[in-house]
Short mmCIF file of C-alpha atoms and ligand atoms in Angstrom, two decimals:
data_model
loop_
_atom_site.label_atom_id
_atom_site.label_comp_id
_atom_site.label_asym_id
_atom_site.label_seq_id
_atom_site.Cartn_x
_atom_site.Cartn_y
_atom_site.Cartn_z
CA MET A 1 266.82 212.49 55.05
CA ILE A 2 270.52 211.96 55.88
CA GLU A 3 270.11 208.19 56.30
CA LYS A 4 268.50 207.86 52.87
CA ILE A 5 271.21 210.02 51.30
CA ILE A 6 273.96 207.88 52.83
CA GLU A 7 272.25 204.78 51.45
CA ILE A 8 272.04 206.31 47.96
CA VAL A 9 275.66 207.56 48.03
CA LYS A 10 276.93 204.15 49.15
CA GLU A 11 275.04 202.49 46.28
CA ALA A 12 276.48 205.01 43.81
CA SER A 13 279.96 204.42 45.17
CA LEU A 14 279.91 200.87 43.79
CA ILE A 15 280.09 202.41 40.32
CA LEU A 16 283.08 204.58 41.33
CA LYS A 17 284.82 201.62 42.92
CA GLU A 18 284.26 199.38 39.91
CA GLY A 19 285.74 202.03 37.60
CA TYR A 20 288.68 202.82 39.87
CA TYR A 21 290.44 199.51 39.16
CA LYS A 22 289.77 199.56 35.41
CA ASN A 23 291.42 201.30 32.49
CA LYS A 24 289.28 204.30 31.69
CA ASP A 25 288.44 206.15 28.50
CA VAL A 26 289.26 209.70 29.44
CA ASN A 27 287.68 212.73 27.79
CA PHE A 28 288.91 216.28 28.20
CA LYS A 29 286.44 219.03 29.13
CA GLY A 30 289.33 221.49 28.95
CA LYS A 31 293.13 221.40 28.68
CA LYS A 32 293.43 219.76 32.13
CA ASP A 33 289.83 219.03 33.14
CA LEU A 34 289.07 215.30 32.80
CA VAL A 35 285.82 213.36 32.69
CA THR A 36 285.18 209.62 32.38
CA LYS A 37 282.09 207.52 31.75
CA TYR A 38 282.13 206.74 35.48
CA ASP A 39 281.66 210.42 36.43
CA VAL A 40 278.59 210.44 34.19
CA ALA A 41 277.32 207.06 35.42
CA VAL A 42 277.65 208.00 39.11
CA GLU A 43 275.93 211.33 38.42
CA ASN A 44 273.03 209.78 36.49
CA PHE A 45 272.50 207.20 39.21
CA LEU A 46 272.46 209.88 41.94
CA LYS A 47 270.19 212.23 40.00
CA ASP A 48 267.70 209.50 39.28
CA LYS A 49 267.50 208.28 42.90
CA LEU A 50 267.59 211.73 44.52
CA SER A 51 264.94 213.28 42.31
CA LYS A 52 262.56 210.36 42.98
CA GLU A 53 263.22 210.41 46.72
CA PHE A 54 263.37 214.16 47.42
CA LYS A 55 260.79 215.84 45.22
CA ASP A 56 261.09 219.26 46.94
CA PHE A 57 264.75 219.61 45.88
CA ASN A 58 266.39 220.15 42.53
CA VAL A 59 269.72 218.45 41.82
CA ILE A 60 272.59 220.63 40.63
CA ALA A 61 275.34 218.31 39.39
CA GLU A 62 278.74 218.85 37.78
CA GLU A 63 278.33 216.94 34.52
CA SER A 64 274.79 218.22 33.81
CA ASP A 65 273.38 221.33 32.17
CA ASN A 66 272.29 223.34 35.22
CA SER A 67 271.38 226.51 33.33
CA ASN A 68 267.65 226.21 34.04
CA LEU A 69 268.05 225.33 37.70
CA GLU A 70 267.63 227.85 40.48
CA PHE A 71 269.77 227.45 43.60
CA LYS A 72 267.18 227.29 46.39
CA ASN A 73 266.17 223.90 47.80
CA SER A 74 269.05 222.12 46.12
CA ILE A 75 271.18 219.02 46.36
CA ILE A 76 274.57 219.93 44.91
CA VAL A 77 276.47 216.91 43.63
CA ASP A 78 280.01 216.18 42.55
CA PRO A 79 279.79 212.57 41.29
CA ILE A 80 283.57 212.10 41.48
CA ASP A 81 285.67 214.75 43.16
CA GLY A 82 289.33 214.11 42.45
CA THR A 83 288.79 212.77 38.94
CA THR A 84 292.51 213.05 38.11
CA ASN A 85 293.22 210.87 41.16
CA PHE A 86 290.45 208.46 40.13
CA VAL A 87 291.93 208.14 36.63
CA ASN A 88 295.45 207.54 37.98
CA GLN A 89 294.42 205.33 40.91
CA VAL A 90 295.45 207.75 43.62
CA PRO A 91 293.08 206.76 46.44
CA HIS A 92 292.02 210.32 47.30
CA THR A 93 288.71 210.53 45.48
CA CYS A 94 285.10 210.70 46.58
CA ILE A 95 281.44 211.39 45.98
CA SER A 96 280.39 214.75 47.41
CA LEU A 97 276.81 215.79 48.07
CA GLY A 98 275.58 218.93 49.87
CA VAL A 99 271.93 219.61 50.68
CA TYR A 100 270.73 223.22 50.91
CA LYS A 101 267.32 224.36 52.13
CA ASN A 102 266.44 227.80 50.84
CA LYS A 103 270.16 228.28 50.02
CA LYS A 104 271.13 227.49 53.61
CA PRO A 105 273.44 224.55 54.48
CA PHE A 106 271.56 221.51 55.77
CA ILE A 107 273.37 218.20 55.13
CA GLY A 108 276.85 217.29 53.88
CA VAL A 109 277.96 213.80 52.83
CA VAL A 110 281.41 212.97 51.41
CA TYR A 111 282.34 209.35 50.77
CA ASN A 112 285.71 207.97 49.71
CA PRO A 113 284.88 204.34 48.85
CA ILE A 114 288.50 203.40 48.17
CA LEU A 115 289.51 204.08 51.78
CA ASP A 116 285.95 203.50 53.04
CA GLU A 117 285.78 206.91 54.71
CA LEU A 118 282.31 208.38 55.12
CA TYR A 119 282.08 211.98 56.32
CA THR A 120 278.63 213.20 57.34
CA ALA A 121 277.14 216.29 58.93
CA GLN A 122 273.78 217.82 59.53
CA VAL A 123 273.58 221.44 60.62
CA GLY A 124 273.54 221.73 64.41
CA LEU A 125 274.29 218.03 64.96
CA GLY A 126 278.06 217.84 64.52
CA ALA A 127 280.32 216.12 61.98
CA TYR A 128 281.22 212.44 61.82
CA LEU A 129 283.71 210.10 60.16
CA ASN A 130 282.30 206.58 59.88
CA GLY A 131 279.90 207.43 62.68
CA LYS A 132 282.52 208.86 65.08
CA ARG A 133 282.43 212.55 65.98
CA ILE A 134 285.26 214.61 64.45
CA GLU A 135 286.68 217.99 65.43
CA VAL A 136 289.17 220.45 64.01
CA SER A 137 292.69 220.69 65.43
CA LYS A 138 293.41 223.23 68.18
CA GLU A 139 296.74 224.36 66.73
CA ASP A 140 296.84 228.15 66.70
CA ASP A 141 300.34 228.78 65.38
CA LEU A 142 300.46 229.17 61.60
CA GLN A 143 304.13 228.17 61.63
CA LYS A 144 303.12 224.74 62.97
CA ALA A 145 300.10 224.40 60.69
CA LEU A 146 299.87 221.79 57.92
CA LEU A 147 298.00 223.43 55.07
CA SER A 148 296.47 222.17 51.88
CA THR A 149 295.69 223.83 48.58
CA GLY A 150 294.77 222.97 45.01
CA PHE A 151 295.82 224.14 41.59
CA PRO A 152 293.03 225.38 39.32
CA TYR A 153 292.53 223.86 35.87
CA THR A 154 292.97 227.43 34.57
CA SER A 155 296.67 227.22 35.55
CA GLY A 156 297.16 225.74 32.06
CA THR A 157 295.49 228.61 30.23
CA CYS A 158 295.43 231.73 32.41
CA GLU A 159 298.75 233.32 33.33
CA ASN A 160 297.19 235.50 36.04
CA ASP A 161 295.80 232.48 37.86
CA LEU A 162 299.09 230.60 37.53
CA ASN A 163 301.04 233.59 38.87
CA ASP A 164 298.63 233.91 41.77
CA VAL A 165 299.05 230.21 42.68
CA VAL A 166 302.85 230.55 42.66
CA LYS A 167 302.85 233.84 44.57
CA LYS A 168 300.65 232.49 47.33
CA ILE A 169 302.79 229.36 47.74
CA LYS A 170 305.88 231.56 47.88
CA ASP A 171 304.28 233.79 50.51
CA ILE A 172 302.78 231.04 52.69
CA LEU A 173 305.22 228.11 52.48
CA PRO A 174 307.95 229.65 54.69
CA LEU A 175 305.32 230.65 57.25
CA CYS A 176 303.68 227.24 57.83
CA GLN A 177 304.72 223.63 58.54
CA ASP A 178 304.14 222.51 54.95
CA ILE A 179 301.59 222.50 52.15
CA ARG A 180 299.85 219.47 50.59
CA ARG A 181 298.07 219.21 47.23
CA LEU A 182 296.12 215.94 47.25
CA GLY A 183 293.60 216.70 44.50
CA SER A 184 290.11 216.60 46.00
CA ALA A 185 288.64 219.81 47.38
CA ALA A 186 285.80 217.94 49.10
CA LEU A 187 288.25 215.70 50.97
CA ASP A 188 290.60 218.61 51.70
CA LEU A 189 287.77 220.29 53.62
CA CYS A 190 287.04 217.01 55.44
CA TYR A 191 290.74 216.73 56.34
CA VAL A 192 290.55 220.15 58.01
CA ALA A 193 287.37 218.97 59.75
CA ARG A 194 289.24 215.88 61.03
CA GLY A 195 292.17 217.87 62.36
CA ILE A 196 294.66 216.49 59.81
CA TYR A 197 295.17 219.91 58.21
CA GLU A 198 294.87 223.20 60.05
CA GLY A 199 293.88 225.11 56.94
CA TYR A 200 293.11 225.00 53.23
CA TYR A 201 292.68 227.51 50.42
CA GLU A 202 292.01 227.30 46.71
CA MET A 203 290.78 229.42 43.80
CA ASN A 204 288.19 228.82 41.07
CA LEU A 205 286.31 226.01 42.75
CA LYS A 206 282.76 225.22 41.75
CA ALA A 207 279.83 224.84 44.15
CA TRP A 208 279.87 221.03 43.84
CA ASP A 209 283.53 220.86 44.92
CA VAL A 210 282.77 222.38 48.32
CA SER A 211 278.99 222.15 48.93
CA ALA A 212 279.31 219.19 51.31
CA GLY A 213 282.80 219.73 52.72
CA LEU A 214 282.07 223.20 54.01
CA ILE A 215 279.07 221.94 56.01
CA ILE A 216 281.15 219.08 57.45
CA LEU A 217 283.95 221.49 58.36
CA GLN A 218 281.65 224.02 60.02
CA GLU A 219 280.00 221.26 62.03
CA ALA A 220 283.46 220.11 63.17
CA GLY A 221 284.17 223.60 64.54
CA GLY A 222 286.01 225.07 61.56
CA ILE A 223 285.33 228.16 59.52
CA VAL A 224 285.09 229.00 55.85
CA SER A 225 285.44 232.42 54.26
CA ASN A 226 286.38 234.17 51.07
CA ILE A 227 289.85 235.64 50.70
CA LYS A 228 288.84 238.84 52.51
CA GLY A 229 287.75 236.83 55.56
CA GLU A 230 284.09 237.54 54.79
CA GLU A 231 281.31 234.97 54.51
CA TYR A 232 281.96 232.54 51.63
CA THR A 233 279.21 232.56 49.00
CA LEU A 234 278.65 229.44 46.88
CA PHE A 235 278.61 230.11 43.13
CA GLU A 236 280.20 233.55 43.63
CA ASP A 237 283.53 233.75 45.43
CA LYS A 238 286.79 233.14 43.54
CA TYR A 239 288.70 231.97 46.61
CA ILE A 240 287.72 229.71 49.46
CA VAL A 241 289.75 229.83 52.68
CA ALA A 242 289.00 227.21 55.33
CA SER A 243 290.57 226.50 58.68
CA ASN A 244 290.29 225.23 62.23
CA SER A 245 289.39 228.88 63.08
CA TYR A 246 292.50 229.45 65.24
CA ILE A 247 294.85 230.20 62.33
CA HIS A 248 292.23 231.87 60.12
CA GLU A 249 293.25 235.46 60.70
CA ALA A 250 296.93 234.73 60.07
CA LEU A 251 296.09 232.68 56.98
CA ILE A 252 293.90 235.43 55.51
CA LYS A 253 296.55 238.06 56.25
CA ASN A 254 299.29 236.12 54.50
CA LEU A 255 297.14 235.19 51.50
CA ASN A 256 296.72 238.90 50.88
CA LEU A 257 300.38 239.98 50.90
C1 IPD B 1 288.75 219.12 41.30
C2 IPD B 1 289.33 218.70 42.62
C3 IPD B 1 290.70 219.33 42.80
C4 IPD B 1 290.68 220.81 42.64
C5 IPD B 1 290.05 221.18 41.32
C6 IPD B 1 288.64 220.59 41.25
P1 IPD B 1 287.20 217.38 39.97
O1 IPD B 1 287.46 218.55 41.08
O2 IPD B 1 288.50 219.08 43.68
O3 IPD B 1 291.24 219.07 44.07
O4 IPD B 1 291.99 221.31 42.72
O5 IPD B 1 290.02 222.54 41.18
O6 IPD B 1 287.99 221.02 40.08
O7 IPD B 1 287.40 217.99 38.62
O8 IPD B 1 288.14 216.28 40.26
O9 IPD B 1 285.76 217.04 40.25
CA1 CA B 2 285.23 218.49 41.92
CA1 CA B 3 284.01 215.96 39.56
#
């Protein structure tokens, strides 16, 4: 299954790549939440191919009406993660696709066609970047850890969320090496998987932002939890906290100050 998915994602990525270098008509789904015709085109292409190829799975995808779909045997798709980067030609953008069998992680594929970086993982078989095995970093000192986070679209409309973002940065920044905000949750998780970041946290993400990245990270030896340090549940938890495992306890503690 993974080989076919990679083939389909690579085909879809031609649409992303074509759009990346063009001026785009941008529509707003919310005050800050962008969508372009390329998000929709990549999604339609993926849905069409995946539903023909994998008849036992439904496809839950960001730009579609998913209200009648049950999360069970599901392929969860973000056609373009990092749409703001895509629109502004920041090369940190990707297609993200996570396969779940009976709600359990099975396959994760994240592809950044601008940098030609393909992250893949199948449960129990490890995580790979362009075919080479990847592993999380071994750094266990939070003070030396490079972290990443993201700012929710609700920061423009919800004061509580904005205050929480600022408070957590204020609490964590003095205690770590530094914090990055590159604008693609799927790639942020892959960067922890690769050992570039030691940890990552963010609020208000949707299942398609993290469905693939969390499988890739776990297969690279990392861990993912909610903000209490408990098992992270797709579609339910407000916060995701991800790390190389060694700094997880310290990260959780300091996100709860
Ligand atoms: C967004 C990106 C971003 C994160 C946002 C997401 P989108 O996804 O993953 O890094 O901070 O919360 O919604 O809208 O570009 O698919
Ligand atoms: Ca996304
Ligand atoms: Ca998206």
